[in-house]
Amino acid sequence: MNDSPHQPVLYKEIIHALQPKRGGRYVDGTLGAGGHARGILEASAPDGQMLGLDVDPQALALARKTLAPYEQRIHLVQASYVSLSAQLAQLKWDAVDGILLDLGASSMQFDTPERGFSFQHDAPLDMRFGPSMAQTAADLVNKLSERELADLLYKYGEERDSRKIARAIIKARPLHTTRELVAVIESVSPRRGDRVHPATRTFQALRIAVNEELASIEEVLPQAIAALRSMGRLAVISFHSLEDRIVKNFFREQSKNLVNSPYERIYEEERKATLKEVNRKPIMPSDEEIKNNPRARSAKLRIAEKL
Ligand SMILES: C[S@@+](CC[C@H](N)C(=O)[O-])C[C@H]1O[C@@H](n2cnc3c(N)ncnc32)[C@H](O)[C@@H]1O
């Protein structure tokens, strides 16, 4: 959530984490406006190379402009980071020095009303990061059963009023616009004087479901570790606890040695740790960064180093 007009979230921290060097090979799996990518390319001048991915053609067009000065050193592809291994095979890159995943939606996506990400603008219920996503938010809202909707809102939005909201959606549908959905949510889950708007969690849940965000993170993490050379680094910025938990658990799991014990009846598969955590606690933006860019406030950066 962090392209122009602000500096990308945790910009200095990302450059510090990835330690780009000349001749290195890097992947930015979530290019957005290309702010982090530019920093990595600058720091790896004159001949560091990058593979940059984004599912959103608008983001890619923006990144292509930002990164025009480095076009000889960057491969830009409209694709999901879930296809990381395949993309690297295509380039014949057998190992890379650093990988960045800056998850979620970009400022550009949030601030483009027609994309339907924001409950503050009236727009079609879309919320797809890119055209390859199979379903829009309207598809989910209008097709799922009451039970499925309630589960989705609870699981991906941690919404306590999930059942009430699901019931109200079923009664009111078909729903086509963000404003219609907001009105339904407000009718059963009025503002309680808390800081967050009652539609916040429902919008988050639908966005995560439309873009299969959690499954995508689970799919990419093992590919990212496999793609790194020894001492190469993976940096992941997440924006909500569901994403961060997946990253944290994966890093913890992969930094443990599992060894066969002859005394155990059930043998665990022998496995050596694949990575070490560079920071045990996530790195968060400074107060100053949050003051300049309030959207940075929930960002958490975790860094792993391939063993
Ligand atoms: C927070 S923004 C990245 C901002 C970027 N770091 C910058 O400096 O401008 C996240 C981007 O990831 C993209 N994205 C989300 N899921 C993706 C996926 N599975 N594969 C590729 N890109 C994805 C979004 O379209 C969005 O442009």
mmCIF file of C-alpha atoms and ligand atoms in Angstrom:
data_model
loop_
_atom_site.group_PDB
_atom_site.id
_atom_site.type_symbol
_atom_site.label_atom_id
_atom_site.label_comp_id
_atom_site.label_asym_id
_atom_site.label_seq_id
_atom_site.Cartn_x
_atom_site.Cartn_y
_atom_site.Cartn_z
ATOM 1 C CA MET A 1 0.000 0.000 0.000
ATOM 2 C CA ASN A 2 2.797 2.231 -0.584
ATOM 3 C CA ASP A 3 3.591 3.795 -3.858
ATOM 4 C CA SER A 4 3.491 7.463 -4.809
ATOM 5 C CA PRO A 5 3.021 10.090 -3.511
ATOM 6 C CA HIS A 6 4.787 8.512 -0.530
ATOM 7 C CA GLN A 7 8.060 6.716 -0.442
ATOM 8 C CA PRO A 8 7.338 2.973 -0.450
ATOM 9 C CA VAL A 9 6.673 1.477 2.971
ATOM 10 C CA LEU A 10 9.809 0.514 4.928
ATOM 11 C CA TYR A 11 11.939 1.567 1.977
ATOM 12 C CA LYS A 12 15.265 1.941 3.771
ATOM 13 C CA GLU A 13 14.624 -1.219 5.749
ATOM 14 C CA ILE A 14 14.048 -3.199 2.546
ATOM 15 C CA ILE A 15 17.269 -1.977 0.968
ATOM 16 C CA HIS A 16 19.105 -2.778 4.184
ATOM 17 C CA ALA A 17 17.502 -6.234 4.349
ATOM 18 C CA LEU A 18 18.259 -7.243 0.771
ATOM 19 C CA GLN A 19 21.715 -5.646 0.620
ATOM 20 C CA PRO A 20 21.614 -5.379 -3.171
ATOM 21 C CA LYS A 21 25.020 -5.672 -4.776
ATOM 22 C CA ARG A 22 26.406 -5.206 -8.260
ATOM 23 C CA GLY A 23 25.867 -8.191 -10.485
ATOM 24 C CA GLY A 24 23.158 -9.561 -8.175
ATOM 25 C CA ARG A 25 19.838 -10.993 -9.308
ATOM 26 C CA TYR A 26 16.659 -9.881 -7.565
ATOM 27 C CA VAL A 27 12.942 -10.519 -7.743
ATOM 28 C CA ASP A 28 10.232 -8.040 -6.874
ATOM 29 C CA GLY A 29 7.106 -10.206 -6.841
ATOM 30 C CA THR A 30 4.757 -7.270 -6.203
ATOM 31 C CA LEU A 31 6.027 -4.360 -8.303
ATOM 32 C CA GLY A 32 3.185 -1.897 -7.698
ATOM 33 C CA ALA A 33 4.482 1.514 -8.762
ATOM 34 C CA GLY A 34 8.048 0.213 -8.766
ATOM 35 C CA GLY A 35 9.374 2.259 -5.839
ATOM 36 C CA HIS A 36 11.130 -0.568 -4.021
ATOM 37 C CA ALA A 37 12.274 -2.034 -7.338
ATOM 38 C CA ARG A 38 13.945 1.243 -8.276
ATOM 39 C CA GLY A 39 15.814 1.300 -4.970
ATOM 40 C CA ILE A 40 17.047 -2.260 -5.473
ATOM 41 C CA LEU A 41 18.150 -1.520 -9.045
ATOM 42 C CA GLU A 42 19.947 1.636 -7.966
ATOM 43 C CA ALA A 43 21.717 -0.145 -5.137
ATOM 44 C CA SER A 44 22.804 -2.974 -7.443
ATOM 45 C CA ALA A 45 24.112 -0.667 -10.214
ATOM 46 C CA PRO A 46 25.608 -0.898 -12.720
ATOM 47 C CA ASP A 47 24.678 -4.460 -13.605
ATOM 48 C CA GLY A 48 22.298 -5.943 -11.013
ATOM 49 C CA GLN A 49 19.281 -7.525 -12.677
ATOM 50 C CA MET A 50 15.684 -7.850 -11.653
ATOM 51 C CA LEU A 51 12.611 -9.889 -12.446
ATOM 52 C CA GLY A 52 9.538 -7.788 -11.630
ATOM 53 C CA LEU A 53 6.048 -9.276 -11.406
ATOM 54 C CA ASP A 54 2.575 -7.883 -10.901
ATOM 55 C CA VAL A 55 -0.837 -9.265 -11.806
ATOM 56 C CA ASP A 56 -2.186 -5.768 -12.415
ATOM 57 C CA PRO A 57 -1.584 -4.361 -15.915
ATOM 58 C CA GLN A 58 -2.088 -0.798 -14.594
ATOM 59 C CA ALA A 59 0.588 -1.315 -11.944
ATOM 60 C CA LEU A 60 2.910 -2.767 -14.530
ATOM 61 C CA ALA A 61 2.417 0.254 -16.823
ATOM 62 C CA LEU A 62 3.239 2.548 -13.904
ATOM 63 C CA ALA A 63 6.293 0.511 -12.931
ATOM 64 C CA ARG A 64 7.495 0.455 -16.542
ATOM 65 C CA LYS A 65 7.599 4.263 -16.471
ATOM 66 C CA THR A 66 9.297 4.482 -13.078
ATOM 67 C CA LEU A 67 11.856 1.899 -14.098
ATOM 68 C CA ALA A 68 12.503 3.164 -17.640
ATOM 69 C CA PRO A 69 16.080 4.219 -16.763
ATOM 70 C CA TYR A 70 16.878 0.609 -15.851
ATOM 71 C CA GLU A 71 15.085 -1.128 -18.706
ATOM 72 C CA GLN A 72 18.256 -2.968 -19.789
ATOM 73 C CA ARG A 73 18.428 -4.658 -16.397
ATOM 74 C CA ILE A 74 14.817 -5.536 -15.679
ATOM 75 C CA HIS A 75 12.381 -8.148 -16.956
ATOM 76 C CA LEU A 76 8.792 -7.047 -16.337
ATOM 77 C CA VAL A 77 6.101 -9.708 -16.487
ATOM 78 C CA GLN A 78 2.358 -9.539 -15.884
ATOM 79 C CA ALA A 79 2.021 -12.640 -13.749
ATOM 80 C CA SER A 80 1.287 -13.802 -10.238
ATOM 81 C CA TYR A 81 4.179 -14.366 -7.878
ATOM 82 C CA VAL A 82 2.670 -17.813 -7.442
ATOM 83 C CA SER A 83 4.345 -18.625 -10.781
ATOM 84 C CA LEU A 84 7.774 -17.624 -9.403
ATOM 85 C CA SER A 85 9.571 -20.925 -10.141
ATOM 86 C CA ALA A 86 8.200 -21.036 -13.690
ATOM 87 C CA GLN A 87 9.163 -17.398 -14.345
ATOM 88 C CA LEU A 88 12.709 -18.015 -13.132
ATOM 89 C CA ALA A 89 12.990 -21.172 -15.236
ATOM 90 C CA GLN A 90 11.946 -19.153 -18.270
ATOM 91 C CA LEU A 91 14.790 -16.694 -17.647
ATOM 92 C CA LYS A 92 17.149 -19.598 -16.930
ATOM 93 C CA TRP A 93 17.980 -18.045 -13.571
ATOM 94 C CA ASP A 94 18.834 -20.954 -11.334
ATOM 95 C CA ALA A 95 19.371 -18.887 -8.183
ATOM 96 C CA VAL A 96 18.688 -15.327 -7.039
ATOM 97 C CA ASP A 97 20.185 -13.087 -4.355
ATOM 98 C CA GLY A 98 17.069 -11.455 -2.991
ATOM 99 C CA ILE A 99 13.285 -11.561 -3.213
ATOM 100 C CA LEU A 100 10.771 -8.952 -2.106
ATOM 101 C CA LEU A 101 7.056 -9.485 -1.507
ATOM 102 C CA ASP A 102 5.178 -6.346 -0.489
ATOM 103 C CA LEU A 103 1.738 -7.854 -0.078
ATOM 104 C CA GLY A 104 -1.766 -6.547 -0.549
ATOM 105 C CA ALA A 105 -3.198 -3.700 -2.560
ATOM 106 C CA SER A 106 -1.299 -0.604 -3.665
ATOM 107 C CA SER A 107 -2.231 3.026 -3.041
ATOM 108 C CA MET A 108 -2.939 3.303 -6.741
ATOM 109 C CA GLN A 109 -5.464 0.457 -6.507
ATOM 110 C CA PHE A 110 -7.104 1.867 -3.364
ATOM 111 C CA ASP A 111 -7.255 5.346 -4.817
ATOM 112 C CA THR A 112 -8.779 4.313 -8.150
ATOM 113 C CA PRO A 113 -12.491 4.343 -7.272
ATOM 114 C CA GLU A 114 -13.550 2.134 -10.221
ATOM 115 C CA ARG A 115 -11.493 -0.752 -8.836
ATOM 116 C CA GLY A 116 -13.974 -1.121 -5.974
ATOM 117 C CA PHE A 117 -11.416 -1.547 -3.152
ATOM 118 C CA SER A 118 -12.571 1.427 -1.126
ATOM 119 C CA PHE A 119 -15.851 1.732 0.750
ATOM 120 C CA GLN A 120 -15.444 5.490 0.618
ATOM 121 C CA HIS A 121 -16.248 5.689 -3.097
ATOM 122 C CA ASP A 122 -19.170 4.323 -5.035
ATOM 123 C CA ALA A 123 -18.021 1.832 -7.657
ATOM 124 C CA PRO A 124 -18.769 -1.629 -9.026
ATOM 125 C CA LEU A 125 -17.935 -4.413 -6.554
ATOM 126 C CA ASP A 126 -14.801 -5.613 -8.334
ATOM 127 C CA MET A 127 -11.668 -5.749 -6.071
ATOM 128 C CA ARG A 128 -9.583 -7.902 -8.423
ATOM 129 C CA PHE A 129 -5.854 -7.144 -8.401
ATOM 130 C CA GLY A 130 -5.762 -8.236 -12.018
ATOM 131 C CA PRO A 131 -7.901 -9.588 -14.855
ATOM 132 C CA SER A 132 -6.725 -13.167 -14.260
ATOM 133 C CA MET A 133 -8.730 -13.478 -11.052
ATOM 134 C CA ALA A 134 -11.721 -15.745 -11.662
ATOM 135 C CA GLN A 135 -14.313 -13.906 -9.582
ATOM 136 C CA THR A 136 -15.155 -10.340 -8.590
ATOM 137 C CA ALA A 137 -16.436 -9.292 -5.183
ATOM 138 C CA ALA A 138 -19.924 -8.998 -6.741
ATOM 139 C CA ASP A 139 -19.723 -12.648 -7.844
ATOM 140 C CA LEU A 140 -18.952 -13.752 -4.282
ATOM 141 C CA VAL A 141 -21.545 -11.541 -2.637
ATOM 142 C CA ASN A 142 -24.288 -12.637 -5.028
ATOM 143 C CA LYS A 143 -23.488 -16.339 -5.392
ATOM 144 C CA LEU A 144 -22.256 -17.701 -2.074
ATOM 145 C CA SER A 145 -24.662 -19.237 0.422
ATOM 146 C CA GLU A 146 -25.372 -17.416 3.674
ATOM 147 C CA ARG A 147 -23.185 -19.884 5.544
ATOM 148 C CA GLU A 148 -20.294 -19.553 3.081
ATOM 149 C CA LEU A 149 -20.482 -15.752 3.235
ATOM 150 C CA ALA A 150 -20.563 -15.708 7.034
ATOM 151 C CA ASP A 151 -17.549 -18.043 7.181
ATOM 152 C CA LEU A 152 -15.655 -15.916 4.663
ATOM 153 C CA LEU A 153 -16.290 -12.697 6.636
ATOM 154 C CA TYR A 154 -15.292 -14.371 9.883
ATOM 155 C CA LYS A 155 -12.187 -16.094 8.561
ATOM 156 C CA TYR A 156 -10.724 -13.351 6.361
ATOM 157 C CA GLY A 157 -12.163 -10.280 8.073
ATOM 158 C CA GLU A 158 -12.229 -11.496 11.673
ATOM 159 C CA GLU A 159 -15.682 -9.885 11.636
ATOM 160 C CA ARG A 160 -17.656 -10.557 14.813
ATOM 161 C CA ASP A 161 -20.940 -9.633 13.129
ATOM 162 C CA SER A 162 -20.308 -12.032 10.237
ATOM 163 C CA ARG A 163 -23.604 -13.920 10.603
ATOM 164 C CA LYS A 164 -25.704 -10.765 10.840
ATOM 165 C CA ILE A 165 -23.979 -9.195 7.852
ATOM 166 C CA ALA A 166 -24.252 -12.384 5.761
ATOM 167 C CA ARG A 167 -27.962 -12.642 6.518
ATOM 168 C CA ALA A 168 -28.532 -9.008 5.531
ATOM 169 C CA ILE A 169 -26.556 -9.444 2.297
ATOM 170 C CA ILE A 170 -28.645 -12.467 1.313
ATOM 171 C CA LYS A 171 -31.858 -10.486 1.893
ATOM 172 C CA ALA A 172 -30.673 -7.446 -0.049
ATOM 173 C CA ARG A 173 -28.943 -9.069 -3.013
ATOM 174 C CA PRO A 174 -28.258 -8.752 -5.851
ATOM 175 C CA LEU A 175 -25.721 -6.107 -4.855
ATOM 176 C CA HIS A 176 -23.657 -4.436 -7.544
ATOM 177 C CA THR A 177 -21.888 -1.473 -5.990
ATOM 178 C CA THR A 178 -19.709 -0.655 -3.000
ATOM 179 C CA ARG A 179 -22.293 1.858 -1.780
ATOM 180 C CA GLU A 180 -25.063 -0.767 -1.788
ATOM 181 C CA LEU A 181 -22.852 -3.128 0.213
ATOM 182 C CA VAL A 182 -21.858 -0.407 2.701
ATOM 183 C CA ALA A 183 -25.546 0.465 3.262
ATOM 184 C CA VAL A 184 -26.353 -3.196 4.033
ATOM 185 C CA ILE A 185 -23.449 -3.464 6.501
ATOM 186 C CA GLU A 186 -24.369 -0.188 8.207
ATOM 187 C CA SER A 187 -27.978 -1.356 8.598
ATOM 188 C CA VAL A 188 -26.962 -4.264 10.842
ATOM 189 C CA SER A 189 -23.567 -3.215 12.160
ATOM 190 C CA PRO A 190 -23.774 0.506 12.918
ATOM 191 C CA ARG A 191 -20.771 2.636 13.783
ATOM 192 C CA ARG A 192 -19.855 1.963 17.382
ATOM 193 C CA GLY A 193 -17.699 4.975 17.860
ATOM 194 C CA ASP A 194 -14.588 2.879 17.140
ATOM 195 C CA ARG A 195 -12.118 4.265 14.751
ATOM 196 C CA VAL A 196 -12.706 1.736 12.009
ATOM 197 C CA HIS A 197 -15.716 1.949 9.737
ATOM 198 C CA PRO A 198 -18.030 -1.086 10.095
ATOM 199 C CA ALA A 199 -17.435 -1.979 6.420
ATOM 200 C CA THR A 200 -13.646 -2.243 6.855
ATOM 201 C CA ARG A 201 -13.537 -5.924 7.798
ATOM 202 C CA THR A 202 -16.064 -7.038 5.177
ATOM 203 C CA PHE A 203 -14.121 -5.233 2.440
ATOM 204 C CA GLN A 204 -10.853 -6.780 3.637
ATOM 205 C CA ALA A 205 -12.415 -10.245 3.689
ATOM 206 C CA LEU A 206 -13.837 -9.954 0.176
ATOM 207 C CA ARG A 207 -10.552 -8.631 -1.197
ATOM 208 C CA ILE A 208 -8.589 -11.505 0.338
ATOM 209 C CA ALA A 209 -11.061 -14.041 -1.067
ATOM 210 C CA VAL A 210 -11.296 -12.508 -4.551
ATOM 211 C CA ASN A 211 -7.508 -12.490 -4.906
ATOM 212 C CA GLU A 212 -6.866 -15.761 -3.055
ATOM 213 C CA GLU A 213 -4.296 -13.810 -1.084
ATOM 214 C CA LEU A 214 -3.596 -16.259 1.733
ATOM 215 C CA ALA A 215 -3.327 -19.323 -0.500
ATOM 216 C CA SER A 216 -0.985 -17.356 -2.786
ATOM 217 C CA ILE A 217 1.357 -16.519 0.082
ATOM 218 C CA GLU A 218 1.405 -20.138 1.184
ATOM 219 C CA GLU A 219 2.267 -21.209 -2.358
ATOM 220 C CA VAL A 220 5.023 -18.707 -2.972
ATOM 221 C CA LEU A 221 7.051 -19.008 0.252
ATOM 222 C CA PRO A 222 8.565 -22.461 -0.441
ATOM 223 C CA GLN A 223 9.270 -21.432 -4.040
ATOM 224 C CA ALA A 224 11.028 -18.288 -2.833
ATOM 225 C CA ILE A 225 13.296 -20.200 -0.456
ATOM 226 C CA ALA A 226 14.065 -22.773 -3.155
ATOM 227 C CA ALA A 227 14.978 -19.971 -5.578
ATOM 228 C CA LEU A 228 17.451 -18.203 -3.294
ATOM 229 C CA ARG A 229 21.144 -18.921 -3.332
ATOM 230 C CA SER A 230 22.815 -19.585 -0.004
ATOM 231 C CA MET A 231 22.767 -16.372 2.083
ATOM 232 C CA GLY A 232 20.206 -14.867 -0.288
ATOM 233 C CA ARG A 233 17.372 -13.063 1.455
ATOM 234 C CA LEU A 234 13.596 -13.026 1.354
ATOM 235 C CA ALA A 235 11.819 -9.915 2.667
ATOM 236 C CA VAL A 236 8.050 -9.956 3.154
ATOM 237 C CA ILE A 237 5.921 -6.961 4.116
ATOM 238 C CA SER A 238 2.436 -7.870 5.287
ATOM 239 C CA PHE A 239 -0.445 -5.621 6.239
ATOM 240 C CA HIS A 240 -2.705 -7.746 8.388
ATOM 241 C CA SER A 241 -2.355 -10.445 10.976
ATOM 242 C CA LEU A 242 -3.583 -13.288 8.762
ATOM 243 C CA GLU A 243 -0.781 -12.720 6.259
ATOM 244 C CA ASP A 244 1.822 -12.108 8.909
ATOM 245 C CA ARG A 245 0.909 -15.332 10.731
ATOM 246 C CA ILE A 246 1.523 -17.395 7.575
ATOM 247 C CA VAL A 247 4.931 -15.793 7.047
ATOM 248 C CA LYS A 248 5.893 -16.088 10.710
ATOM 249 C CA ASN A 249 4.885 -19.751 10.948
ATOM 250 C CA PHE A 250 6.662 -20.646 7.730
ATOM 251 C CA PHE A 251 9.888 -18.953 8.867
ATOM 252 C CA ARG A 252 9.706 -20.652 12.303
ATOM 253 C CA GLU A 253 9.020 -24.046 10.778
ATOM 254 C CA GLN A 254 11.757 -23.793 8.164
ATOM 255 C CA SER A 255 14.363 -22.589 10.629
ATOM 256 C CA LYS A 256 14.033 -25.746 12.759
ATOM 257 C CA ASN A 257 16.030 -28.901 12.255
ATOM 258 C CA LEU A 258 13.851 -31.989 12.251
ATOM 259 C CA VAL A 259 15.925 -35.093 12.809
ATOM 260 C CA ASN A 260 14.981 -38.741 12.958
ATOM 261 C CA SER A 261 14.925 -40.073 16.435
ATOM 262 C CA PRO A 262 15.445 -43.830 16.724
ATOM 263 C CA TYR A 263 13.423 -43.797 19.940
ATOM 264 C CA GLU A 264 10.275 -42.326 18.430
ATOM 265 C CA ARG A 265 7.701 -44.767 17.120
ATOM 266 C CA ILE A 266 6.591 -42.319 14.477
ATOM 267 C CA TYR A 267 9.552 -41.153 12.471
ATOM 268 C CA GLU A 268 9.514 -37.597 11.374
ATOM 269 C CA GLU A 269 10.971 -37.073 7.992
ATOM 270 C CA GLU A 270 14.556 -36.012 8.368
ATOM 271 C CA ARG A 271 14.913 -32.403 7.373
ATOM 272 C CA LYS A 272 17.494 -29.725 7.909
ATOM 273 C CA ALA A 273 16.516 -26.124 8.440
ATOM 274 C CA THR A 274 16.372 -24.225 5.139
ATOM 275 C CA LEU A 275 16.583 -20.689 6.484
ATOM 276 C CA LYS A 276 17.352 -18.508 9.433
ATOM 277 C CA GLU A 277 15.223 -15.643 10.608
ATOM 278 C CA VAL A 278 17.145 -12.376 10.374
ATOM 279 C CA ASN A 279 14.761 -10.627 12.768
ATOM 280 C CA ARG A 280 12.828 -12.610 15.332
ATOM 281 C CA LYS A 281 10.353 -9.744 15.810
ATOM 282 C CA PRO A 282 8.864 -8.045 12.752
ATOM 283 C CA ILE A 283 10.231 -4.644 11.772
ATOM 284 C CA MET A 284 7.592 -1.898 11.802
ATOM 285 C CA PRO A 285 7.583 1.603 10.324
ATOM 286 C CA SER A 286 8.814 4.469 12.506
ATOM 287 C CA ASP A 287 6.359 6.968 14.005
ATOM 288 C CA GLU A 288 7.634 9.481 11.503
ATOM 289 C CA GLU A 289 6.895 7.200 8.549
ATOM 290 C CA ILE A 290 3.383 6.535 9.879
ATOM 291 C CA LYS A 291 2.834 10.276 10.286
ATOM 292 C CA ASN A 292 3.776 10.847 6.643
ATOM 293 C CA ASN A 293 1.899 7.796 5.373
ATOM 294 C CA PRO A 294 -0.890 6.553 7.655
ATOM 295 C CA ARG A 295 -1.379 3.479 5.451
ATOM 296 C CA ALA A 296 2.009 2.240 6.632
ATOM 297 C CA ARG A 297 0.761 1.830 10.192
ATOM 298 C CA SER A 298 -0.064 -1.880 9.974
ATOM 299 C CA ALA A 299 3.002 -2.915 7.965
ATOM 300 C CA LYS A 300 5.244 -5.666 9.323
ATOM 301 C CA LEU A 301 8.488 -6.746 7.712
ATOM 302 C CA ARG A 302 9.969 -10.203 8.205
ATOM 303 C CA ILE A 303 13.298 -11.221 6.713
ATOM 304 C CA ALA A 304 14.727 -14.698 6.214
ATOM 305 C CA GLU A 305 18.160 -15.768 5.000
ATOM 306 C CA LYS A 306 18.631 -18.977 3.059
ATOM 307 C CA LEU A 307 21.099 -21.323 4.730
HETATM 308 C C1 LIG B 1 1.653 -2.968 -1.830
HETATM 309 S S1 LIG B 1 1.737 -2.988 -3.554
HETATM 310 C C2 LIG B 1 3.449 -2.976 -3.908
HETATM 311 C C3 LIG B 1 4.078 -1.612 -3.928
HETATM 312 C C4 LIG B 1 5.521 -1.611 -4.385
HETATM 313 N N1 LIG B 1 6.390 -2.296 -3.466
HETATM 314 C C5 LIG B 1 6.030 -0.218 -4.627
HETATM 315 O O1 LIG B 1 7.177 0.076 -4.259
HETATM 316 O O2 LIG B 1 5.308 0.566 -5.239
HETATM 317 C C6 LIG B 1 1.285 -4.628 -3.941
HETATM 318 C C7 LIG B 1 1.202 -4.982 -5.411
HETATM 319 O O3 LIG B 1 1.196 -6.408 -5.491
HETATM 320 C C8 LIG B 1 0.352 -6.801 -6.530
HETATM 321 N N2 LIG B 1 -0.056 -8.177 -6.261
HETATM 322 C C9 LIG B 1 -0.941 -8.626 -5.355
HETATM 323 N N3 LIG B 1 -1.021 -9.976 -5.408
HETATM 324 C C10 LIG B 1 -0.144 -10.377 -6.364
HETATM 325 C C11 LIG B 1 0.239 -11.649 -6.874
HETATM 326 N N4 LIG B 1 -0.295 -12.791 -6.423
HETATM 327 N N5 LIG B 1 1.195 -11.686 -7.825
HETATM 328 C C12 LIG B 1 1.753 -10.543 -8.295
HETATM 329 N N6 LIG B 1 1.412 -9.321 -7.859
HETATM 330 C C13 LIG B 1 0.478 -9.232 -6.908
HETATM 331 C C14 LIG B 1 -0.778 -5.798 -6.509
HETATM 332 O O4 LIG B 1 -1.405 -5.752 -7.768
HETATM 333 C C15 LIG B 1 -0.045 -4.498 -6.131
HETATM 334 O O5 LIG B 1 0.310 -3.785 -7.286
#
